[in-house]
Amino acid sequence: MHPLRALTVDELRSRRTIKWSLHGPDVLPLWVAEMDAPLAPAVTAALEEVARTGDLGYPTGEGYLEAYADFARDRWGWEPSAGLPVHDVMSGVVQALRTVLPPDGVVITNPPVYPPFHDAVRLAGATPVDVPLGADARLDLEGLQSAFAEHAGRAAYLLCNPHNPTSFAATREELATVARLAREHGVRVVVDEIHAPLADPARFTPYLDVPGSEDALVATSASKAWNLAGAKAGLLLAGPEAQPEIDALPELVGHGASTVGIAVQRAAWTDGRDWLDAVRADLVENRAPAALAGRRAPPACPRGRRGRLVRRLARPAVVRPRRRACGRAARAQSRRARPRHAVRARRGARAGALRDDARDPDGGVHPAGPGGGVARVRAFALTATTGASASSRTRCEVEPRTILPTGERRRWPITTSSA
């Protein structure tokens, strides 16, 4: 089973979700976290059962927390002590911040982070405080300690774990340090763990499973891991010390989760684990070096300014043919291949004419190959404004360069054809 290989682009374009309907057919959308896969069989069965029975009244939430607890016990050897159904993870985050913050409170975050976090801070009526990730793209524990001390007693720390967009999952040691520092400075911790099911179970640690997290609140959902964002439901989990705060919330807070959302997420937590494992296997395969490379890397060149080989994706504005030799070897080869008068002419023109001759009327740069031979290169162009296909290719053919006497200049004729 390979869920991420099952659908074609045409099948995906028939969807009416925001990812595939916001832009035209010349755009390949990669901007929002919707999974391009068919539903898990357990989810499909739950939807069919809802449609067959017509069970679309007000939900009770029965079995929802229990299904998540069973999943957490199976994957991470831990289970929550208390939880409340909410509309989705971000509404749960906002409610958690409102619950733990004083009127003049601040919220500490780790940018770059999921952009709606900034909206959540504003909706909670708090002041944002940034503690960016460290140079290693992980939590800056020293920076957090300073921020906790500066805003002691009036701050909440909004943690994204696994982190979005960097994808790292904090270690048990990092989380334990966060919990200890938060306790020392009277900072309440609110955690978004929506991507936890997609993380490596051997490396992910639920925040509520570390010492010192007893007063924390965690928001989670099956929506990301099983691609169920349109079936609204989430859980707001509480440590033992925070449970009274959850119990004291108005009943209306728990009315946001939909009947369909609870039904399909309960099925995902319970019977969708094999499908989730297949998705995680596909993701591992996608991240493999061979998949990321896409093509064989060019051979390495000797060190040196003239011999350095710059590896980059082809761009429509700058097109460089591959050289056959590098550095001193290239210069020696060129001298042997050309008559002496041509070498002298090339030296004289190099300082001025070469720079001007290398630009075509559209601004593209097309340096010649060794010996002035035909250089053929391919550039991939995304032409969203012209209506052309996003996968269109353009082949630029550069005619042989003519060696001219010093001071004379001539543009290379450029011919462009579809390929």
Short mmCIF file of C-alpha atoms in Angstrom, two decimals:
data_model
loop_
_atom_site.label_atom_id
_atom_site.label_comp_id
_atom_site.label_asym_id
_atom_site.label_seq_id
_atom_site.Cartn_x
_atom_site.Cartn_y
_atom_site.Cartn_z
CA MET A 1 0.00 0.00 0.00
CA HIS A 2 1.40 3.39 -1.10
CA PRO A 3 -1.16 6.12 -0.33
CA LEU A 4 1.04 8.92 -1.64
CA ARG A 5 1.42 7.19 -5.03
CA ALA A 6 -2.24 6.26 -5.52
CA LEU A 7 -3.72 9.39 -7.16
CA THR A 8 -2.90 11.12 -10.44
CA VAL A 9 -2.65 14.88 -10.89
CA ASP A 10 -5.89 14.87 -12.91
CA GLU A 11 -7.69 13.13 -10.03
CA LEU A 12 -6.30 15.66 -7.58
CA ARG A 13 -7.35 18.60 -9.75
CA SER A 14 -10.94 17.36 -9.60
CA ARG A 15 -10.97 18.04 -5.85
CA ARG A 16 -12.66 21.20 -4.59
CA THR A 17 -10.51 21.78 -1.51
CA ILE A 18 -8.65 25.07 -1.16
CA LYS A 19 -5.35 23.51 -2.20
CA TRP A 20 -6.56 22.40 -5.63
CA SER A 21 -9.21 25.02 -6.39
CA LEU A 22 -7.60 28.32 -5.43
CA HIS A 23 -5.22 28.48 -8.40
CA GLY A 24 -5.57 27.64 -12.09
CA PRO A 25 -4.44 24.51 -13.91
CA ASP A 26 -1.01 26.00 -14.69
CA VAL A 27 -0.04 25.96 -10.99
CA LEU A 28 1.10 22.91 -9.04
CA PRO A 29 -0.01 23.79 -5.47
CA LEU A 30 2.49 23.02 -2.71
CA TRP A 31 1.54 25.78 -0.30
CA VAL A 32 -0.82 24.17 2.19
CA ALA A 33 -0.63 21.01 4.30
CA GLU A 34 -3.22 18.85 2.56
CA MET A 35 -2.21 15.30 1.84
CA ASP A 36 -2.54 14.11 -1.77
CA ALA A 37 -3.78 10.63 -0.97
CA PRO A 38 -7.03 8.65 -0.88
CA LEU A 39 -8.79 8.25 2.46
CA ALA A 40 -7.81 5.48 4.83
CA PRO A 41 -10.22 2.52 4.42
CA ALA A 42 -11.29 2.88 8.07
CA VAL A 43 -12.22 6.52 7.47
CA THR A 44 -14.18 5.64 4.33
CA ALA A 45 -16.10 2.99 6.26
CA ALA A 46 -16.93 5.49 9.01
CA LEU A 47 -18.24 7.99 6.46
CA GLU A 48 -20.36 5.31 4.80
CA GLU A 49 -21.80 4.34 8.18
CA VAL A 50 -22.74 7.95 8.93
CA ALA A 51 -24.41 8.28 5.52
CA ARG A 52 -26.23 4.94 5.89
CA THR A 53 -27.62 5.67 9.34
CA GLY A 54 -28.13 9.41 8.89
CA ASP A 55 -26.43 9.95 12.26
CA LEU A 56 -25.74 13.68 11.89
CA GLY A 57 -27.24 15.11 15.06
CA TYR A 58 -25.33 16.79 17.87
CA PRO A 59 -22.27 14.73 18.89
CA THR A 60 -21.63 13.38 22.37
CA GLY A 61 -17.89 12.80 21.87
CA GLU A 62 -18.32 9.24 23.10
CA GLY A 63 -15.22 7.15 22.50
CA TYR A 64 -13.21 10.04 21.01
CA LEU A 65 -10.75 10.60 23.87
CA GLU A 66 -10.59 6.87 24.51
CA ALA A 67 -9.61 6.19 20.89
CA TYR A 68 -6.79 8.74 21.08
CA ALA A 69 -5.64 7.37 24.44
CA ASP A 70 -5.42 3.86 22.98
CA PHE A 71 -3.40 5.15 20.03
CA ALA A 72 -1.04 7.09 22.33
CA ARG A 73 -0.56 4.06 24.57
CA ASP A 74 0.24 1.88 21.56
CA ARG A 75 2.65 4.34 19.89
CA TRP A 76 4.30 6.22 22.77
CA GLY A 77 3.63 4.17 25.89
CA TRP A 78 1.62 7.01 27.44
CA GLU A 79 -1.99 8.07 27.71
CA PRO A 80 -3.70 11.33 28.75
CA SER A 81 -5.56 11.74 31.99
CA ALA A 82 -8.16 14.26 30.81
CA GLY A 83 -9.34 15.92 27.60
CA LEU A 84 -12.11 17.93 26.00
CA PRO A 85 -13.37 17.83 22.37
CA VAL A 86 -12.86 21.16 20.57
CA HIS A 87 -13.52 22.51 17.09
CA ASP A 88 -9.95 22.01 15.89
CA VAL A 89 -6.38 22.40 17.12
CA MET A 90 -6.03 26.16 16.66
CA SER A 91 -9.33 26.93 18.38
CA GLY A 92 -8.11 24.68 21.20
CA VAL A 93 -4.84 26.63 21.34
CA VAL A 94 -6.67 29.95 21.57
CA GLN A 95 -8.93 28.63 24.33
CA ALA A 96 -5.92 27.26 26.22
CA LEU A 97 -4.10 30.61 26.03
CA ARG A 98 -7.18 32.47 27.26
CA THR A 99 -7.44 30.02 30.14
CA VAL A 100 -3.87 30.31 31.45
CA LEU A 101 -2.98 33.95 30.70
CA PRO A 102 -3.53 37.00 32.93
CA PRO A 103 -5.04 40.13 31.32
CA ASP A 104 -1.61 41.64 30.53
CA GLY A 105 0.01 38.36 29.56
CA VAL A 106 2.60 37.57 26.90
CA VAL A 107 3.00 34.51 24.69
CA ILE A 108 6.47 33.22 23.81
CA THR A 109 6.92 31.44 20.46
CA ASN A 110 9.83 30.04 18.42
CA PRO A 111 9.88 31.55 14.92
CA PRO A 112 9.95 30.56 12.18
CA VAL A 113 6.71 28.90 13.19
CA TYR A 114 3.26 28.06 11.82
CA PRO A 115 1.84 31.51 10.84
CA PRO A 116 -1.59 31.05 12.53
CA PHE A 117 0.28 31.01 15.85
CA HIS A 118 0.56 34.79 15.52
CA ASP A 119 -3.19 35.05 14.99
CA ALA A 120 -3.80 32.86 18.05
CA VAL A 121 -1.69 35.18 20.21
CA ARG A 122 -3.66 38.17 18.97
CA LEU A 123 -7.02 36.45 19.50
CA ALA A 124 -5.97 35.61 23.06
CA GLY A 125 -5.34 39.32 23.67
CA ALA A 126 -1.67 38.75 24.52
CA THR A 127 1.62 40.38 23.57
CA PRO A 128 3.93 38.24 21.39
CA VAL A 129 7.54 37.58 22.42
CA ASP A 130 9.84 35.83 19.94
CA VAL A 131 12.61 33.43 20.90
CA PRO A 132 13.84 32.21 17.49
CA LEU A 133 15.15 28.71 16.97
CA GLY A 134 18.87 28.30 17.52
CA ALA A 135 21.57 28.01 14.88
CA ASP A 136 20.96 24.25 14.83
CA ALA A 137 17.25 24.87 14.02
CA ARG A 138 16.22 23.48 17.41
CA LEU A 139 14.95 25.04 20.62
CA ASP A 140 17.16 27.79 22.02
CA LEU A 141 16.96 26.75 25.67
CA GLU A 142 19.13 29.63 26.88
CA GLY A 143 16.93 32.10 25.02
CA LEU A 144 13.83 30.51 26.53
CA GLN A 145 15.34 30.74 30.01
CA SER A 146 15.97 34.47 29.54
CA ALA A 147 12.45 35.09 28.20
CA PHE A 148 10.85 33.04 30.99
CA ALA A 149 12.80 35.00 33.60
CA GLU A 150 11.93 38.37 32.04
CA HIS A 151 8.20 37.60 31.91
CA ALA A 152 7.91 35.37 34.97
CA GLY A 153 4.42 34.89 36.31
CA ARG A 154 2.64 36.47 33.32
CA ALA A 155 3.67 34.40 30.31
CA ALA A 156 2.62 31.34 28.36
CA TYR A 157 4.96 29.39 26.13
CA LEU A 158 3.29 28.20 22.90
CA LEU A 159 5.32 25.23 21.67
CA CYS A 160 4.87 23.48 18.32
CA ASN A 161 6.05 19.87 18.62
CA PRO A 162 6.86 18.42 16.13
CA HIS A 163 7.85 21.85 14.92
CA ASN A 164 6.19 23.37 11.89
CA PRO A 165 7.84 24.13 9.44
CA THR A 166 11.23 22.61 10.36
CA SER A 167 9.73 19.20 11.35
CA PHE A 168 12.11 18.48 14.26
CA ALA A 169 10.63 16.75 17.30
CA ALA A 170 12.01 17.94 20.62
CA THR A 171 13.84 15.26 22.60
CA ARG A 172 12.70 14.10 26.01
CA GLU A 173 15.65 15.96 27.53
CA GLU A 174 14.74 19.22 25.76
CA LEU A 175 11.11 18.94 26.86
CA ALA A 176 12.12 18.16 30.44
CA THR A 177 14.31 21.28 30.46
CA VAL A 178 11.42 23.37 29.13
CA ALA A 179 9.11 22.00 31.83
CA ARG A 180 11.65 22.69 34.58
CA LEU A 181 12.29 26.26 33.41
CA ALA A 182 8.56 26.92 33.08
CA ARG A 183 7.97 25.70 36.63
CA GLU A 184 10.81 27.80 38.00
CA HIS A 185 9.48 31.02 36.43
CA GLY A 186 5.73 30.47 36.65
CA VAL A 187 5.25 30.11 32.88
CA ARG A 188 2.35 28.01 31.57
CA VAL A 189 3.05 25.75 28.58
CA VAL A 190 0.58 25.18 25.72
CA VAL A 191 1.61 22.67 23.04
CA ASP A 192 0.39 21.98 19.50
CA GLU A 193 1.02 18.27 18.76
CA ILE A 194 -1.07 17.93 15.60
CA HIS A 195 1.80 16.40 13.60
CA ALA A 196 2.79 13.91 16.30
CA PRO A 197 1.31 10.80 14.57
CA LEU A 198 3.53 11.47 11.53
CA ALA A 199 6.72 11.57 13.61
CA ASP A 200 8.93 8.57 14.28
CA PRO A 201 7.28 6.88 17.29
CA ALA A 202 10.71 5.96 18.66
CA ARG A 203 11.78 9.62 18.71
CA PHE A 204 8.62 11.52 19.62
CA THR A 205 7.81 12.29 23.25
CA PRO A 206 4.39 13.69 24.25
CA TYR A 207 4.91 16.80 26.33
CA LEU A 208 2.52 15.62 29.04
CA ASP A 209 4.75 12.55 29.53
CA VAL A 210 7.71 14.53 30.97
CA PRO A 211 8.14 15.52 34.63
CA GLY A 212 6.98 19.05 35.40
CA SER A 213 4.28 19.14 32.70
CA GLU A 214 1.38 18.56 35.11
CA ASP A 215 -0.08 22.04 34.57
CA ALA A 216 0.30 22.09 30.77
CA LEU A 217 -2.35 21.99 28.04
CA VAL A 218 -1.94 20.18 24.69
CA ALA A 219 -4.04 20.46 21.52
CA THR A 220 -4.05 17.60 19.03
CA SER A 221 -6.11 16.02 16.26
CA ALA A 222 -6.04 13.27 13.61
CA SER A 223 -6.61 15.86 10.87
CA LYS A 224 -3.02 16.18 9.58
CA ALA A 225 -1.92 12.56 9.77
CA TRP A 226 -5.06 11.21 8.06
CA ASN A 227 -5.87 14.27 5.89
CA LEU A 228 -9.15 15.11 7.64
CA ALA A 229 -8.91 18.90 7.94
CA GLY A 230 -12.41 19.29 6.50
CA ALA A 231 -13.99 17.06 9.17
CA LYS A 232 -13.59 19.41 12.12
CA ALA A 233 -12.65 17.91 15.48
CA GLY A 234 -9.79 18.14 17.94
CA LEU A 235 -8.82 17.42 21.52
CA LEU A 236 -7.63 19.76 24.26
CA LEU A 237 -5.66 17.59 26.68
CA ALA A 238 -4.77 18.60 30.22
CA GLY A 239 -2.18 17.57 32.77
CA PRO A 240 -3.51 16.52 36.19
CA GLU A 241 -3.08 20.00 37.68
CA ALA A 242 -4.79 21.68 34.71
CA GLN A 243 -7.79 19.36 34.67
CA PRO A 244 -9.88 21.61 36.98
CA GLU A 245 -9.40 24.48 34.50
CA ILE A 246 -10.68 22.29 31.66
CA ASP A 247 -13.64 21.13 33.74
CA ALA A 248 -14.55 24.76 34.52
CA LEU A 249 -14.77 25.84 30.87
CA PRO A 250 -18.26 26.67 29.55
CA GLU A 251 -20.06 23.74 27.95
CA LEU A 252 -20.17 25.64 24.65
CA VAL A 253 -16.41 25.17 24.23
CA GLY A 254 -16.93 21.45 23.68
CA HIS A 255 -19.67 21.94 21.07
CA GLY A 256 -17.30 22.83 18.22
CA ALA A 257 -16.33 19.32 17.17
CA SER A 258 -18.60 17.97 14.42
CA THR A 259 -20.37 14.62 14.45
CA VAL A 260 -18.61 13.57 11.24
CA GLY A 261 -15.25 14.79 12.52
CA ILE A 262 -15.50 12.77 15.72
CA ALA A 263 -16.66 9.66 13.82
CA VAL A 264 -13.88 9.65 11.22
CA GLN A 265 -11.13 10.62 13.67
CA ARG A 266 -12.22 7.94 16.12
CA ALA A 267 -11.98 5.44 13.23
CA ALA A 268 -8.56 6.79 12.23
CA TRP A 269 -7.11 6.53 15.74
CA THR A 270 -8.49 3.02 16.16
CA ASP A 271 -8.38 1.26 12.79
CA GLY A 272 -6.27 3.54 10.56
CA ARG A 273 -2.84 2.73 11.94
CA ASP A 274 -1.73 0.48 9.07
CA TRP A 275 -2.64 3.20 6.60
CA LEU A 276 -0.69 5.74 8.67
CA ASP A 277 2.35 3.47 8.68
CA ALA A 278 2.14 3.24 4.88
CA VAL A 279 2.03 7.04 4.62
CA ARG A 280 5.05 7.36 6.88
CA ALA A 281 6.92 4.80 4.75
CA ASP A 282 6.12 6.83 1.61
CA LEU A 283 7.39 9.98 3.33
CA VAL A 284 10.63 8.26 4.28
CA GLU A 285 11.04 7.17 0.66
CA ASN A 286 10.35 10.71 -0.57
CA ARG A 287 13.04 12.08 1.70
CA ALA A 288 15.66 9.57 0.57
CA PRO A 289 18.74 11.17 -1.09
CA ALA A 290 18.05 9.46 -4.42
CA ALA A 291 14.53 10.90 -4.56
CA LEU A 292 15.67 14.39 -3.61
CA ALA A 293 18.51 14.43 -6.14
CA GLY A 294 16.22 13.81 -9.10
CA ARG A 295 19.22 13.30 -11.37
CA ARG A 296 22.86 12.35 -11.10
CA ALA A 297 25.09 15.09 -9.77
CA PRO A 298 27.80 16.40 -12.16
CA PRO A 299 31.36 15.26 -11.51
CA ALA A 300 33.49 17.20 -9.06
CA CYS A 301 36.06 19.71 -10.32
CA PRO A 302 39.50 20.56 -8.96
CA ARG A 303 39.64 23.41 -6.50
CA GLY A 304 40.24 26.91 -7.79
CA ARG A 305 38.21 29.93 -8.82
CA ARG A 306 38.10 29.04 -12.51
CA GLY A 307 37.67 25.34 -11.87
CA ARG A 308 34.81 25.56 -9.40
CA LEU A 309 31.60 23.85 -10.57
CA VAL A 310 28.44 25.49 -9.26
CA ARG A 311 25.62 22.97 -8.85
CA ARG A 312 22.18 24.51 -9.13
CA LEU A 313 18.78 23.97 -10.62
CA ALA A 314 18.42 25.34 -14.14
CA ARG A 315 16.75 28.75 -14.20
CA PRO A 316 15.01 30.40 -17.15
CA ALA A 317 17.03 33.59 -16.82
CA VAL A 318 20.51 32.08 -16.44
CA VAL A 319 21.51 29.15 -18.61
CA ARG A 320 24.96 27.61 -18.29
CA PRO A 321 26.18 24.65 -20.38
CA ARG A 322 28.29 22.00 -18.72
CA ARG A 323 32.03 22.36 -19.20
CA ARG A 324 34.06 19.38 -20.29
CA ALA A 325 37.11 20.31 -18.30
CA CYS A 326 37.92 22.59 -15.40
CA GLY A 327 40.65 24.99 -14.32
CA ARG A 328 44.15 24.55 -15.74
CA ALA A 329 43.12 21.45 -17.67
CA ALA A 330 40.52 23.45 -19.58
CA ARG A 331 42.95 26.24 -20.48
CA ALA A 332 45.59 23.80 -21.62
CA GLN A 333 43.08 21.91 -23.72
CA SER A 334 41.87 25.14 -25.36
CA ARG A 335 45.41 26.24 -26.24
CA ARG A 336 46.22 22.93 -27.88
CA ALA A 337 42.95 22.92 -29.86
CA ARG A 338 43.17 26.44 -31.34
CA PRO A 339 45.78 28.19 -33.51
CA ARG A 340 48.08 30.69 -31.80
CA HIS A 341 46.47 33.78 -33.42
CA ALA A 342 43.05 32.72 -32.05
CA VAL A 343 44.48 32.36 -28.55
CA ARG A 344 45.93 35.86 -28.70
CA ALA A 345 42.63 37.27 -29.97
CA ARG A 346 40.72 35.54 -27.18
CA ARG A 347 43.06 36.98 -24.54
CA GLY A 348 42.58 40.46 -25.94
CA ALA A 349 38.79 40.22 -26.03
CA ARG A 350 38.32 38.53 -22.69
CA ALA A 351 38.42 41.69 -20.57
CA GLY A 352 35.67 43.54 -22.45
CA ALA A 353 33.93 41.81 -25.30
CA LEU A 354 33.17 38.59 -23.48
CA ARG A 355 31.08 40.28 -20.83
CA ASP A 356 28.89 42.08 -23.37
CA ASP A 357 28.70 39.24 -25.88
CA ALA A 358 27.46 36.87 -23.19
CA ARG A 359 24.06 38.56 -22.83
CA ASP A 360 21.14 38.06 -25.14
CA PRO A 361 18.44 40.71 -25.64
CA ASP A 362 16.27 39.05 -22.94
CA GLY A 363 18.99 39.20 -20.31
CA GLY A 364 19.96 35.52 -20.45
CA VAL A 365 23.60 34.54 -20.08
CA HIS A 366 24.91 31.91 -22.49
CA PRO A 367 28.67 31.27 -22.14
CA ALA A 368 30.23 29.11 -24.83
CA GLY A 369 31.64 25.69 -24.26
CA PRO A 370 35.36 24.89 -24.61
CA GLY A 371 36.67 25.61 -28.08
CA GLY A 372 33.58 27.62 -29.07
CA GLY A 373 31.48 24.54 -29.90
CA VAL A 374 27.68 24.32 -29.83
CA ALA A 375 26.41 24.41 -26.23
CA ARG A 376 22.99 22.89 -25.63
CA VAL A 377 21.25 23.37 -22.32
CA ARG A 378 17.74 23.01 -20.96
CA ALA A 379 15.91 25.43 -18.68
CA PHE A 380 12.68 24.73 -16.86
CA ALA A 381 10.28 27.68 -16.89
CA LEU A 382 7.20 28.22 -14.73
CA THR A 383 4.95 30.51 -16.78
CA ALA A 384 1.89 31.08 -14.59
CA THR A 385 1.04 34.44 -16.15
CA THR A 386 1.06 33.25 -19.76
CA GLY A 387 -1.18 30.25 -19.27
CA ALA A 388 1.47 27.82 -20.47
CA SER A 389 1.87 24.47 -18.77
CA ALA A 390 3.88 24.57 -15.57
CA SER A 391 5.87 21.59 -16.82
CA SER A 392 6.83 23.17 -20.16
CA ARG A 393 10.45 23.03 -21.25
CA THR A 394 12.53 25.40 -23.32
CA ARG A 395 15.73 24.44 -25.15
CA CYS A 396 18.17 27.21 -25.94
CA GLU A 397 20.75 26.48 -28.62
CA VAL A 398 23.83 28.71 -28.68
CA GLU A 399 25.67 28.94 -32.01
CA PRO A 400 29.48 28.63 -32.09
CA ARG A 401 31.25 31.75 -30.86
CA THR A 402 33.45 33.52 -33.39
CA ILE A 403 36.86 34.78 -32.15
CA LEU A 404 37.08 38.45 -33.08
CA PRO A 405 40.00 40.89 -33.03
CA THR A 406 40.46 42.99 -29.92
CA GLY A 407 37.80 45.68 -29.52
CA GLU A 408 35.20 44.15 -31.86
CA ARG A 409 32.01 42.80 -30.36
CA ARG A 410 29.22 40.64 -31.62
CA ARG A 411 26.15 39.09 -30.04
CA TRP A 412 25.66 35.36 -30.24
CA PRO A 413 22.59 34.38 -32.24
CA ILE A 414 20.17 32.59 -29.89
CA THR A 415 17.52 30.23 -31.19
CA THR A 416 14.75 28.95 -28.93
CA SER A 417 12.57 25.95 -29.64
CA SER A 418 10.17 23.80 -27.63
CA ALA A 419 11.39 20.44 -26.45
#
